[in-house]
PDB file of C-alpha atoms in Angstrom:
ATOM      1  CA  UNK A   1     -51.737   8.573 -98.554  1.00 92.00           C
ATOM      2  CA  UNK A   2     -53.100  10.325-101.807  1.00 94.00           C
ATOM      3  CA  UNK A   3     -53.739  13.788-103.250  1.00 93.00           C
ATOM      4  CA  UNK A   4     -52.675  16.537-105.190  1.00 95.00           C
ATOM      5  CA  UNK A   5     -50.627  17.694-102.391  1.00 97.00           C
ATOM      6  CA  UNK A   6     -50.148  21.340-104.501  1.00 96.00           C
ATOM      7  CA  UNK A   7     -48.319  21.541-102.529  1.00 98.00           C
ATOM      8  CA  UNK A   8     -47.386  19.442 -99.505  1.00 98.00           C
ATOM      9  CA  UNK A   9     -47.916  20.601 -95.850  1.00 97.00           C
ATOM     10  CA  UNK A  10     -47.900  20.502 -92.416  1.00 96.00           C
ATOM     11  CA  UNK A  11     -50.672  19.028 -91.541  1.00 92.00           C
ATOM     12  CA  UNK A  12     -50.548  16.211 -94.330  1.00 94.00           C
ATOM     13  CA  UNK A  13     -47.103  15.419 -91.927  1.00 96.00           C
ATOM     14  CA  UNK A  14     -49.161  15.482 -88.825  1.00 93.00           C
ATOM     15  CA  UNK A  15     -51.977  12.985 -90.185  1.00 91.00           C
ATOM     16  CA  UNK A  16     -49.483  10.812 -91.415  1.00 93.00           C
ATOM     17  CA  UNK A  17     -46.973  10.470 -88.305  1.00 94.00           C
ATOM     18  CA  UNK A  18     -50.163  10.092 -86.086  1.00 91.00           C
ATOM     19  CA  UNK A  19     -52.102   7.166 -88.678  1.00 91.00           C
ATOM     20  CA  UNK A  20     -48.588   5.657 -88.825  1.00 94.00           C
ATOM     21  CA  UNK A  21     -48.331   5.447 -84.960  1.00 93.00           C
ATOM     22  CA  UNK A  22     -51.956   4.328 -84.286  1.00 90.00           C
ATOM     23  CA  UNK A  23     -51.442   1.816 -86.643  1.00 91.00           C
ATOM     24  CA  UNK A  24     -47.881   0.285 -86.254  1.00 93.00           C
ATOM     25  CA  UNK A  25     -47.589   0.700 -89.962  1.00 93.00           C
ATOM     26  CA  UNK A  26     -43.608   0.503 -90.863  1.00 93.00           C
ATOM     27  CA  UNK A  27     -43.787   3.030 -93.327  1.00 95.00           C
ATOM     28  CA  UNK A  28     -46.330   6.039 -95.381  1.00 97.00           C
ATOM     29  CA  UNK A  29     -46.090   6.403 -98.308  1.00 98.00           C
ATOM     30  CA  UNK A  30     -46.891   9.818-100.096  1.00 98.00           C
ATOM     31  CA  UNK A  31     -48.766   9.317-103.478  1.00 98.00           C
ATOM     32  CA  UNK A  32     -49.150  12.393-105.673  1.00 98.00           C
ATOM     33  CA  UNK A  33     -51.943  12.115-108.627  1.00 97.00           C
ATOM     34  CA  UNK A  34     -51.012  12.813-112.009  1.00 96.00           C
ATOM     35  CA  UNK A  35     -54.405  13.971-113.061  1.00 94.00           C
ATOM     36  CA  UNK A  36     -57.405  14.144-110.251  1.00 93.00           C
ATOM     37  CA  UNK A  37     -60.484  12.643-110.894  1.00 90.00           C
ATOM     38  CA  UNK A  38     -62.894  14.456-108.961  1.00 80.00           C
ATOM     39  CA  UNK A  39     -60.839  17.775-109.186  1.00 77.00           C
ATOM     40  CA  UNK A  40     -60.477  20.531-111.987  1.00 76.00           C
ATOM     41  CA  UNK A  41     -56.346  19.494-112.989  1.00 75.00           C
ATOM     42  CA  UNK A  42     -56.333  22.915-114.906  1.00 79.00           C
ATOM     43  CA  UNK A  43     -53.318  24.847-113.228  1.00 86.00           C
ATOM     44  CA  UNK A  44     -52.574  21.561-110.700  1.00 93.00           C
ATOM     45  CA  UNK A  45     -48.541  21.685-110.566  1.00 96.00           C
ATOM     46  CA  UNK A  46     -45.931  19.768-112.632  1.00 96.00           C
ATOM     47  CA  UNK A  47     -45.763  16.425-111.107  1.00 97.00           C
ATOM     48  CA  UNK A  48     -41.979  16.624-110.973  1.00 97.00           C
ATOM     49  CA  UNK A  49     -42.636  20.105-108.447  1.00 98.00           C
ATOM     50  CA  UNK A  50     -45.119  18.375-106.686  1.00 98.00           C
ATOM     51  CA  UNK A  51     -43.322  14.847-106.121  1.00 98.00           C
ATOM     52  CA  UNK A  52     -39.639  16.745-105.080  1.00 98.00           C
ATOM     53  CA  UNK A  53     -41.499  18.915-102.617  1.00 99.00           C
ATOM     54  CA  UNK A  54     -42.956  15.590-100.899  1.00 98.00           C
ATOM     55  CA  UNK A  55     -39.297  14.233-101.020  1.00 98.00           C
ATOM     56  CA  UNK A  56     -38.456  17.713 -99.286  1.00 98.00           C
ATOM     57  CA  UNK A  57     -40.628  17.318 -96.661  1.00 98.00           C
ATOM     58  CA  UNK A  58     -40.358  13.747 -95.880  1.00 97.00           C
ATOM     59  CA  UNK A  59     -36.819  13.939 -95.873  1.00 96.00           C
ATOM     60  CA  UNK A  60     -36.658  14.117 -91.934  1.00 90.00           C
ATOM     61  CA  UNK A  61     -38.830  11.082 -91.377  1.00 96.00           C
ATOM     62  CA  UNK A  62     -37.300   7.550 -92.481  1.00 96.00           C
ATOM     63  CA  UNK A  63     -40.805   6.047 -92.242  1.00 97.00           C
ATOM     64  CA  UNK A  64     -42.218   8.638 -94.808  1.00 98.00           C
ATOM     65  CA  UNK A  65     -41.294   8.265 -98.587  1.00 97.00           C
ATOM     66  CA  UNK A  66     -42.254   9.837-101.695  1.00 98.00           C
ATOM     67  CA  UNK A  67     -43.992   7.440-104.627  1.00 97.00           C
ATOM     68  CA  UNK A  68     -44.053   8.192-108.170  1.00 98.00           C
ATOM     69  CA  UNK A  69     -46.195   5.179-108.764  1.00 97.00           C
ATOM     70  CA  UNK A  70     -49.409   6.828-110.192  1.00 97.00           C
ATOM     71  CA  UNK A  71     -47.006   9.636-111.913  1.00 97.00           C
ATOM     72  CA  UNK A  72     -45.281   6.933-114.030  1.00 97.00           C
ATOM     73  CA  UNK A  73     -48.809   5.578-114.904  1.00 96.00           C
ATOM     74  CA  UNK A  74     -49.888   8.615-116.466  1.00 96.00           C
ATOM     75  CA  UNK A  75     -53.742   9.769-117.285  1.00 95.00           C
ATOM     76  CA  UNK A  76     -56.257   9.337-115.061  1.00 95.00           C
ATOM     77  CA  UNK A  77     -55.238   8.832-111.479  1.00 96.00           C
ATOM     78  CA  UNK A  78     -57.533   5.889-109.828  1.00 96.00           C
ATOM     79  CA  UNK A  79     -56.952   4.925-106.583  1.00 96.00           C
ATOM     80  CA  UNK A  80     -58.291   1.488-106.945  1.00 97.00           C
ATOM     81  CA  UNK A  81     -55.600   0.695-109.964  1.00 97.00           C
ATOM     82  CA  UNK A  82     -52.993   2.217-107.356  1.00 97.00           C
ATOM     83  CA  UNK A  83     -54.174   0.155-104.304  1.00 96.00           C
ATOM     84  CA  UNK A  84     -54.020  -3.349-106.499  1.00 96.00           C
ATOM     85  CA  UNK A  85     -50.319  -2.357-108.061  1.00 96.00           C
ATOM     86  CA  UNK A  86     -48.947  -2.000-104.540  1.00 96.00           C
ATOM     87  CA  UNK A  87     -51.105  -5.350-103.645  1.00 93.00           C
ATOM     88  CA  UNK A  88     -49.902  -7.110-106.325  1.00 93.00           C
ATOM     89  CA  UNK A  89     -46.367  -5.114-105.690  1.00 91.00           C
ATOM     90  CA  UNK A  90     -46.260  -6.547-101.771  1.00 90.00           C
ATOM     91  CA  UNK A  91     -48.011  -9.840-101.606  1.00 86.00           C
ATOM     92  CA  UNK A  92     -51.265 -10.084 -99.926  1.00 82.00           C
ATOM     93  CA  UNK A  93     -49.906 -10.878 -97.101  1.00 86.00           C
ATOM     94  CA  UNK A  94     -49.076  -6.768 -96.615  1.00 89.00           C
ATOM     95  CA  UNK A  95     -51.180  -4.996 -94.453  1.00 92.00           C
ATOM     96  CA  UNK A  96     -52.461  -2.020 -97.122  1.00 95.00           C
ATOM     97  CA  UNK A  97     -53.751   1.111 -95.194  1.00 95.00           C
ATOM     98  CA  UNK A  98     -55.450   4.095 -97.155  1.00 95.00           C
ATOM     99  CA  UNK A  99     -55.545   7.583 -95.507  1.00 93.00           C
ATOM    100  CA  UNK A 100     -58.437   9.777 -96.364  1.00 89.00           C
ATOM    101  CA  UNK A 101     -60.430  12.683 -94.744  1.00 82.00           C
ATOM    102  CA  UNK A 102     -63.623  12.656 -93.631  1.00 76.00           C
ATOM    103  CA  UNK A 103     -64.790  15.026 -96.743  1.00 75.00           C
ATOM    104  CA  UNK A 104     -63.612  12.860 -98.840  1.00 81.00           C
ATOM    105  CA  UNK A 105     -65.331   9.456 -97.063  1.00 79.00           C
ATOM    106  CA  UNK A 106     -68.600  10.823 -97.922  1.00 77.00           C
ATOM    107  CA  UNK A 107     -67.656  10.784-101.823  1.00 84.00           C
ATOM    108  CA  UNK A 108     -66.665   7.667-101.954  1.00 86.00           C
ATOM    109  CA  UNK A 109     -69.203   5.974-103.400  1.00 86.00           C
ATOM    110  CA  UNK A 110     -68.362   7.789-106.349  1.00 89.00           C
ATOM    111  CA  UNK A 111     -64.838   6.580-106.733  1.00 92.00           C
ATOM    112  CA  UNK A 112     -64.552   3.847-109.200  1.00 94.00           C
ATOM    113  CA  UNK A 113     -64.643   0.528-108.324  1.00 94.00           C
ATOM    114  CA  UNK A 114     -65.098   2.085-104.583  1.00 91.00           C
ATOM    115  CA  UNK A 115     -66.452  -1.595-103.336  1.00 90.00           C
ATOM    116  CA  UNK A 116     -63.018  -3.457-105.051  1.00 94.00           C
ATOM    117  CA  UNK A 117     -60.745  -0.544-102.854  1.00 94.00           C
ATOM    118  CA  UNK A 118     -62.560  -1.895-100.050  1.00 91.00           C
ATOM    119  CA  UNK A 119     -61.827  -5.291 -99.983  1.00 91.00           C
ATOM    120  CA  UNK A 120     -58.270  -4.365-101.180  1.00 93.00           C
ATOM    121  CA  UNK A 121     -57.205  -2.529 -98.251  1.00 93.00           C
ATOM    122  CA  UNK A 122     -58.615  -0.754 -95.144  1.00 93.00           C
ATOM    123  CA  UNK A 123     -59.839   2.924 -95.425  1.00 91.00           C
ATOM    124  CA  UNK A 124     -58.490   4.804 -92.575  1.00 91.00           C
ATOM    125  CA  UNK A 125     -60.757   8.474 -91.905  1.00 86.00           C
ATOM    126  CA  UNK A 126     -58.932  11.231 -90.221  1.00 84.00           C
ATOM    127  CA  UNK A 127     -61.101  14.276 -89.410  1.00 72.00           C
ATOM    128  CA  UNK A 128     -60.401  17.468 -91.077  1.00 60.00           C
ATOM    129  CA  UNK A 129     -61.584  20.957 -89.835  1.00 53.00           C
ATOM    130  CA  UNK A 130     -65.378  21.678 -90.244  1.00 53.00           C
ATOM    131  CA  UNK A 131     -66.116  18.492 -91.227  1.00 56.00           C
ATOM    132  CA  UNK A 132     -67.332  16.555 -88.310  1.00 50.00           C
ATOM    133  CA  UNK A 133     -67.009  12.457 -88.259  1.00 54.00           C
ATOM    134  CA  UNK A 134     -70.564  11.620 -88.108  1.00 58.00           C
ATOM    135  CA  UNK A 135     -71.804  13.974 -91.083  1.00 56.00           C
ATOM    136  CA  UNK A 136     -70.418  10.857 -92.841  1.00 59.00           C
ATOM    137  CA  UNK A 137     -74.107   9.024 -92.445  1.00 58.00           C
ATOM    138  CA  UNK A 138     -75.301  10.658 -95.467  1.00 57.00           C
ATOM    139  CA  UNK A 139     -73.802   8.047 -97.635  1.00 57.00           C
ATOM    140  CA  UNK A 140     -74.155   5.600 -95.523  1.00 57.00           C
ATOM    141  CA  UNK A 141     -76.693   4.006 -97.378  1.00 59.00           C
ATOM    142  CA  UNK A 142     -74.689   3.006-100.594  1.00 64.00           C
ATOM    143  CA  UNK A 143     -72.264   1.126 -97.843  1.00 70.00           C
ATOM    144  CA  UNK A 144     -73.436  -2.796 -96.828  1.00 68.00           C
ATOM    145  CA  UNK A 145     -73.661  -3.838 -93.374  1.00 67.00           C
ATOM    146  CA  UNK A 146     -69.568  -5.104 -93.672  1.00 72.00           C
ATOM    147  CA  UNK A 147     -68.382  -2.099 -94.681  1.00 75.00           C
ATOM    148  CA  UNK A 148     -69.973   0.459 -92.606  1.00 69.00           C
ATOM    149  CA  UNK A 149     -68.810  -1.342 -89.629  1.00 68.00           C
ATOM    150  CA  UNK A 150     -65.403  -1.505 -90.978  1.00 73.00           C
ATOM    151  CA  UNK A 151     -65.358   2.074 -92.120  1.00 74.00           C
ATOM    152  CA  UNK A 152     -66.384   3.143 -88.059  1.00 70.00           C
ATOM    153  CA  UNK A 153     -63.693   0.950 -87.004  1.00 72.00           C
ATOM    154  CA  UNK A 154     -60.955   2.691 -88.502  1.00 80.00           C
ATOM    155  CA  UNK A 155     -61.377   6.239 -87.642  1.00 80.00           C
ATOM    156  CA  UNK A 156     -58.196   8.762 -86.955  1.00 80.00           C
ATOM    157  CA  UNK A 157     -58.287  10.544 -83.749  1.00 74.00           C
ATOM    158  CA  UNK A 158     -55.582  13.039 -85.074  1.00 70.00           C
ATOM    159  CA  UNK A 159     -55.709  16.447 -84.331  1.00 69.00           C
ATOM    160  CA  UNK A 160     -57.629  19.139 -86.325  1.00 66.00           C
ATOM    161  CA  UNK A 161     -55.069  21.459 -88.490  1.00 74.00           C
ATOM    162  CA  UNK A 162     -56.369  24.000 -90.300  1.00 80.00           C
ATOM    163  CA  UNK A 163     -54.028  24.178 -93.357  1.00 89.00           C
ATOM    164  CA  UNK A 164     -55.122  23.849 -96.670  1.00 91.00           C
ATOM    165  CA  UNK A 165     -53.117  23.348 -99.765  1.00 95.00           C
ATOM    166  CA  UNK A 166     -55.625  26.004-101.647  1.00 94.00           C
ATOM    167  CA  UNK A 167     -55.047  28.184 -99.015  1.00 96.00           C
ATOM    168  CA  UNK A 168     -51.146  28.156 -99.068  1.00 97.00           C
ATOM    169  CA  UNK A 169     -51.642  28.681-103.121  1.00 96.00           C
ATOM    170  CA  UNK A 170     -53.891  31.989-102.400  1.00 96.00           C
ATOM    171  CA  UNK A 171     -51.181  33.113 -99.941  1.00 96.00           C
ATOM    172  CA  UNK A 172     -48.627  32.723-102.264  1.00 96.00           C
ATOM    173  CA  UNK A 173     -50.683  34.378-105.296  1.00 95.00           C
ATOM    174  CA  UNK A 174     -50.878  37.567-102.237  1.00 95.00           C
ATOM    175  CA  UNK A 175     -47.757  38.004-101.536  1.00 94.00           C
ATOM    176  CA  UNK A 176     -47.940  36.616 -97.896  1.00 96.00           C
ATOM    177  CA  UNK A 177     -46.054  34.335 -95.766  1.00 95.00           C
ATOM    178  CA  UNK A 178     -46.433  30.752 -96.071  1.00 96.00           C
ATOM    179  CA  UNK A 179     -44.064  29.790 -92.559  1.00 96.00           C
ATOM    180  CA  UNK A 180     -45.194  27.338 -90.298  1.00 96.00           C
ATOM    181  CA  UNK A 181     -47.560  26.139 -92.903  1.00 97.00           C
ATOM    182  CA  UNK A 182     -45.254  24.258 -95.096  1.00 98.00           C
ATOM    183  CA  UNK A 183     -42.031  22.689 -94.032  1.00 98.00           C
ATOM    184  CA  UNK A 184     -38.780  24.983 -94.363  1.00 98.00           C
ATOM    185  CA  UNK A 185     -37.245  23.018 -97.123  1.00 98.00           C
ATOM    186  CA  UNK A 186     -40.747  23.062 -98.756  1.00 98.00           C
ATOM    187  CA  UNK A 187     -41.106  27.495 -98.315  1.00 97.00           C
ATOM    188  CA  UNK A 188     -37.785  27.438-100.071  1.00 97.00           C
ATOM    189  CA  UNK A 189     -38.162  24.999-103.177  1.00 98.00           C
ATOM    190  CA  UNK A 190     -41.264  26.772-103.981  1.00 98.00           C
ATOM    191  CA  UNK A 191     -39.692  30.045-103.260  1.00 96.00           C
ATOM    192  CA  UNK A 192     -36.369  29.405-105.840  1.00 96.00           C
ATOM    193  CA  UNK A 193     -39.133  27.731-108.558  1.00 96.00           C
ATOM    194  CA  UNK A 194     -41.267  30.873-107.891  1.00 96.00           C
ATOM    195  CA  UNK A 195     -44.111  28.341-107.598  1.00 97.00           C
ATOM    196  CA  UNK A 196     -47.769  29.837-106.965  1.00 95.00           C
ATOM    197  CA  UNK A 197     -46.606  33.359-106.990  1.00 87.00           C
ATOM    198  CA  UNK A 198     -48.344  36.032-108.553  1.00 54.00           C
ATOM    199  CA  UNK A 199     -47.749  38.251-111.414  1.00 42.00           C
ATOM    200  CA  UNK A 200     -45.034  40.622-109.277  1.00 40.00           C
ATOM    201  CA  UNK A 201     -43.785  36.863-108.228  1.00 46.00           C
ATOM    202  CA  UNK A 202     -43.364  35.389-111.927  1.00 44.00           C
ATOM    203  CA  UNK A 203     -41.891  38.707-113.300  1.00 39.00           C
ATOM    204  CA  UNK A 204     -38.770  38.218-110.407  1.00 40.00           C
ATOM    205  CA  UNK A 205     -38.226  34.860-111.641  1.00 39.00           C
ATOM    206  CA  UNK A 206     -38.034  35.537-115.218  1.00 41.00           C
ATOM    207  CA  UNK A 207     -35.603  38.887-114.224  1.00 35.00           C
ATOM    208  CA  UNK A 208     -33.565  35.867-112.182  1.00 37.00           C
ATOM    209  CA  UNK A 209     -33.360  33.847-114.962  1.00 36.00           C
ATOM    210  CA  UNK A 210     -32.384  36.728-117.363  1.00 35.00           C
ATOM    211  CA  UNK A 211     -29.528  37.417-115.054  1.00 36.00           C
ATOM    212  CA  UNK A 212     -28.232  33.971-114.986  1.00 33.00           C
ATOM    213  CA  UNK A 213     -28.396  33.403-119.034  1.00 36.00           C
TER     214      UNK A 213
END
């Protein structure tokens, strides 16, 4: 499972537990990018923040681990390069699942090498609010016959949760409460790092750290 995760979240937790039950898969692992390709990576988190929260939060779940595989690459992070590192990593004899949203199903014709991540693993779509499954059809018809009937085949019937990394970020930035959306250990690293706060947030830290010097 890939992303940003800026930060990780509850509902990231609740796709993953439910893909790795349909699926009998024997673990999940959580990928952070190091740079996005398809996203703006101006003010994305340090990768160290972002890869310790995911440890945080998976810490409860000895089928759920943290990866620092695309981190260590550096640039660009391409999920195709990740997908054959972990092929050529496990044999391909491993059964290679890739978690995605529906929102993100309908770019994926513009993902490099999009056909190669294909044939390298299965895509597995899990619905995300406000984004129904079949709204997918509008790229349908960069997909051959093979792979659209693979890509209905492996659809997620997990529940809808309405959390959002950007809105846990814009919570933070206001001052409000970020419980229940996050994971407790999660709430309190980014708490202690003062980590998407706002001005009032950064200034506490800084007094903190001037306390501590």
């Amino acid at each position: 499972m890939g992303g940003s995760f800026d930060p990780i979240h509850l509902g990231h937790l609740i796709v993953a537990e439910r893909a790795r039950e349909a699926l009998g898969a024997d673990r999940v692992l959580f990928i952070p990018c190091n740079i996005p390709p398809h996203k703006d990576a101006a003010g994305l988190t340090s990768g160290r923040h972002r890869l310790r929260m995911i440890e945080l939060a998976a810490a409860g779940n000895p089928r759920f681990r943290a990866s620092d595989i695309e981190l260590r690459r550096g640039g660009v992070s391409y999920t195709v390069e990740t997908i054959e590192e972990l092929r050529n990593l496990h044999g391909r004899g491993a059964k290679l699942w890739f978690i995605i949203g529906a929102d993100s199903l309908r770019e994926l014709t513009t993902w490099r090498d999009y056909r190669r991540l294909l044939r390298l693993c299965t895509v597995v779509t899990a619905g995300r609010p406000g984004v129904a499954l079949d709204r997918w059809r509008g790229a349908r018809g960069a997909f051959g016959g093979r792979e659209i009937a693979r890509l209905k085949k492996h659809f997620l019937d997990a529940p809808l949760i309405g959390i959002s990394s950007s809105e846990i970020r814009r919570r933070r930035q206001a001052g409000m409460s970020i419980r229940y959306l996050v994971p407790p250990a999660v709430e309190r690293y980014i708490a202690a790092h003062g980590l998407y706060g706002g001005a009032a947030e950064r200034g506490r830290v800084r007094c903190r750290a001037a306390r501590t010097r």
